[in-house]
Amino acid sequence: MNARQHAVAAITSWSQNGARLATKDVPIRRLYGMNVFSDEVMRARLPENVYRALRNTIKKGAPLDETIADVVATAMKEWAMERGATHYTHWFLPMTGLTAEKHDSFLSPTEAGPAIAEFSGKELVKGEPDASSFPSGGIRATFEARGYTAWDPTSPAFILENVNGTTLCIPTAYCSWTGEALDKKTPLLRSVEALSKQALRILRLFGSDASKVFSTAGPEQEYFLIDKNFYYARPDLINAGRTLFGAKPPKGQEMEDHYFGAIPERVLAFMHESETELYKLGVPVKTRHNEVAPSQYEIAPIFENANVATDHNMLVMETMKRVADRYGLQLLLHEKPFAGINGSGKHVNWSLADDHGNNLLRPGDTPHDNAQFLLFLAAVLRAVARHGDLLRVAIAYAGNDHRLGANEAPPAIISVFLGDMLQDIVNQIEKGGAKSTIQGGEMRIGVSILPPLPRDAGDRNRTSPFAFTGNKFEFRAVGSSQSIAGPIVVLNTIVAESIDDLITPLETAVAAGKDLNTEIQALLPKVIAEAKHVIFNGDNYSEAWHAEAAKRGLPNRRNTIDSLPDLISPKSIALFGKYGVFSEREIHSRFEILLENYKKTVTIEAQITLQMAMRQILPAALRYQGEIAQSVANLKSAGAVVPKTQVSLLNELTATIEELQTAIAQLEEASEAHVEGDTYAHAKHARDEVIPATNAVRAAGDKLEGIVAADLWPLPTYQEMLFIK
Ligand code: ADP
Ligand code: MG
């Protein structure tokens, strides 16, 4: 038996043994948040004044009083040790897009007698991971190799359980000694600051006493699950997270019978346990269902403050990966694990909220609320109109290139969907309060009440990359494996700028005693006129839209290499610099890292493709060629007629083998070519030379899959991976 046949055999004898749910009988109410140093725990364990000070920092962004750190550290340590923790770690989000931990023991041996448990405020607040192996994009020279981690009190500490012990995890930001951000959290926190500062100016004008605005996020996470045995038989899945070979199965998703269909038993068990683990970590996961493709599923949480939601989405991905293992399953988070089958995205629902819990993108019930809503809405619209290129950058990487622009995901052109109702209102406002076709009334700011906007699925435009869905925007072009931090940083920052530009003249006018509503009524048409070319309510998949978008001057960056230079444009550097989110050096470091990542991904895929082609596919094809040749020879020597069809099969096979070998030689050449120039030149070479050569090897390999005898074929097929559960 070859690896593939082993895999199929192993799956038929899989049993639920070992997979268990220790907490099956614990009620959710007890389970939820039990491993979180939550508000409730803090209130119970911290002295009143310390609790208040910390809460002030968390809720209102007040600077953290250093004197309280020791008290918090002690309480945190005691709480964690009661729950079996032996170690603690500063948990951070390096620019790899993954999470990182460096564990330290609570215990310090003493000269006299037993070890004592130590964990001071200093250790809570600041850590020094030896992190020279994390990417810094040139920021960190070797002489300043160390970065440090700084406690982020706005994201709660939590305990990660393992069968042999538990670890206290402290969410932290990660910076260089020169104060430059080396991670994804620092810019996120800065962008929330920037957004808060600007959004509060709108709220002030409307008489609100809110003291903080933050963005909220609810990421809907798509993923595939396949049997682990198949995974281990596919070097491409192991090393690249996606299949680099594989002919499309005869039964693909044409039937569309998987979507919202019954969830298979083993997968359901996996979902239950993942959710239980996530509840313990205080991650409010809520919905689960099948997705469009076979073996594809989705999990979605209830939205939270974007900083916490970002940490929680990392926990969702990591927890599911761990739990899948217990069920003999492999979680695939790649954007396109199977060519020709729907890929996976992450719809990031995004909105703004104040610290009173008001959603600022929710149309209000009074004319007063509506005026405020329309200001925020117009600000977002114009932000996307100005900086669609940066939203595109935020989702640009090799994995997502396979998805964007295909007929399953939004195109690479960033536009906004508003829906008919809101579109009509926006049109009226632009015309300065003309008659409404829908309402028959007149839209006067501060006077009219908005009609209730539809929020049902019927009004959704699934083809839009950025859609208003009643009380939030849904950014649908985000990839399934990526951290949501980047997209949220861009959204927060571009909206902060847009609000800033909009609010300054209003503040001046109001200070001069003018009427706010009249001023807004005069201002909004200008903002909408500037932004309206980014609004598109039609079919984003259509060719007509591509032509129309080009006419409107909307950028269409078809892939990562075309998109990334927008990150270092003067417009981008000025924007991020003005709002203190990225310094110019930080932007360049990210540009370097993104290019480097792209090149590495493409190179690794090319290498795996070569290996599989030479060591698995070619040998199988040659063996089969030998078998046919032998059977032809046998017929000849027996004096029988050799059917033409047999000879032509042999010829076809031989020609395809030759095609494969030629493609292999070309890919080797493209991979080894000497490239002059900087990182961009290398990444561009990867896109223009290496990817096409890799695709050619795959094409020949997939053709062979259709010819070579099934019992000789070494790789689990799409059919097997997607339909045997
Ligand atoms: P659906 O898109 O399936 O109709 P919902 O609209 O209720 O479902 O929500 C989808 C996702 O959007 C959920 O993760 C939800 O928590 C999130 N969401 C809802 N309201 C907001 C908001 N104000 N800010 C951010 N995310 C939100
Ligand atoms: Mg949705």
CSV table of N, CA and C in Angstrom, one decimal, residues 74 94 132 150 213 218 259 302 330 349 376 394 399 432 449 551 632 641:
chain,number,residue,atom,x,y,z
A,74,THR,N,0.5,40.5,41.7
A,74,THR,CA,0.4,39.5,42.8
A,74,THR,C,-1.0,38.9,42.7
A,94,PRO,N,3.8,39.0,16.8
A,94,PRO,CA,4.9,39.5,16.0
A,94,PRO,C,4.4,39.7,14.5
A,132,SER,N,15.4,37.9,18.5
A,132,SER,CA,16.1,38.3,17.3
A,132,SER,C,15.7,37.5,16.1
A,150,ALA,N,5.3,44.9,26.3
A,150,ALA,CA,4.7,45.7,27.3
A,150,ALA,C,3.3,45.3,27.5
A,213,VAL,N,-13.8,56.3,22.2
A,213,VAL,CA,-14.5,55.6,21.1
A,213,VAL,C,-13.5,54.5,20.6
A,218,GLY,N,-16.2,41.8,14.5
A,218,GLY,CA,-16.7,40.4,14.6
A,218,GLY,C,-16.2,39.7,13.4
A,259,TYR,N,-23.8,23.6,1.8
A,259,TYR,CA,-24.0,24.8,2.5
A,259,TYR,C,-25.2,24.7,3.5
A,302,ILE,N,-19.5,36.7,18.7
A,302,ILE,CA,-20.2,38.0,18.9
A,302,ILE,C,-19.1,39.1,18.9
A,330,GLN,N,-7.4,17.7,10.4
A,330,GLN,CA,-6.4,18.8,10.2
A,330,GLN,C,-7.2,20.0,9.8
A,349,ASN,N,-16.5,42.1,10.3
A,349,ASN,CA,-17.5,43.1,10.6
A,349,ASN,C,-16.9,44.2,11.5
A,376,PHE,N,-20.9,60.1,10.5
A,376,PHE,CA,-20.0,59.0,10.5
A,376,PHE,C,-20.0,58.1,9.2
A,394,ALA,N,-3.8,46.0,2.9
A,394,ALA,CA,-4.1,45.3,4.2
A,394,ALA,C,-4.5,43.8,4.0
A,399,GLY,N,-1.2,34.1,-0.3
A,399,GLY,CA,-2.3,33.2,-0.1
A,399,GLY,C,-3.6,33.8,-0.6
A,432,GLY,N,-29.0,67.9,-1.9
A,432,GLY,CA,-29.3,68.9,-0.9
A,432,GLY,C,-30.8,68.8,-0.5
A,449,ILE,N,-36.5,61.8,9.8
A,449,ILE,CA,-36.2,60.5,10.4
A,449,ILE,C,-35.9,59.6,9.3
A,551,LYS,N,-13.1,53.2,-15.4
A,551,LYS,CA,-13.6,54.5,-15.8
A,551,LYS,C,-13.7,55.5,-14.7
A,632,VAL,N,1.7,-4.0,-24.0
A,632,VAL,CA,1.7,-3.9,-25.5
A,632,VAL,C,2.7,-4.9,-26.0
A,641,VAL,N,-3.2,-8.8,-32.1
A,641,VAL,CA,-3.2,-7.4,-32.6
A,641,VAL,C,-3.1,-6.4,-31.5
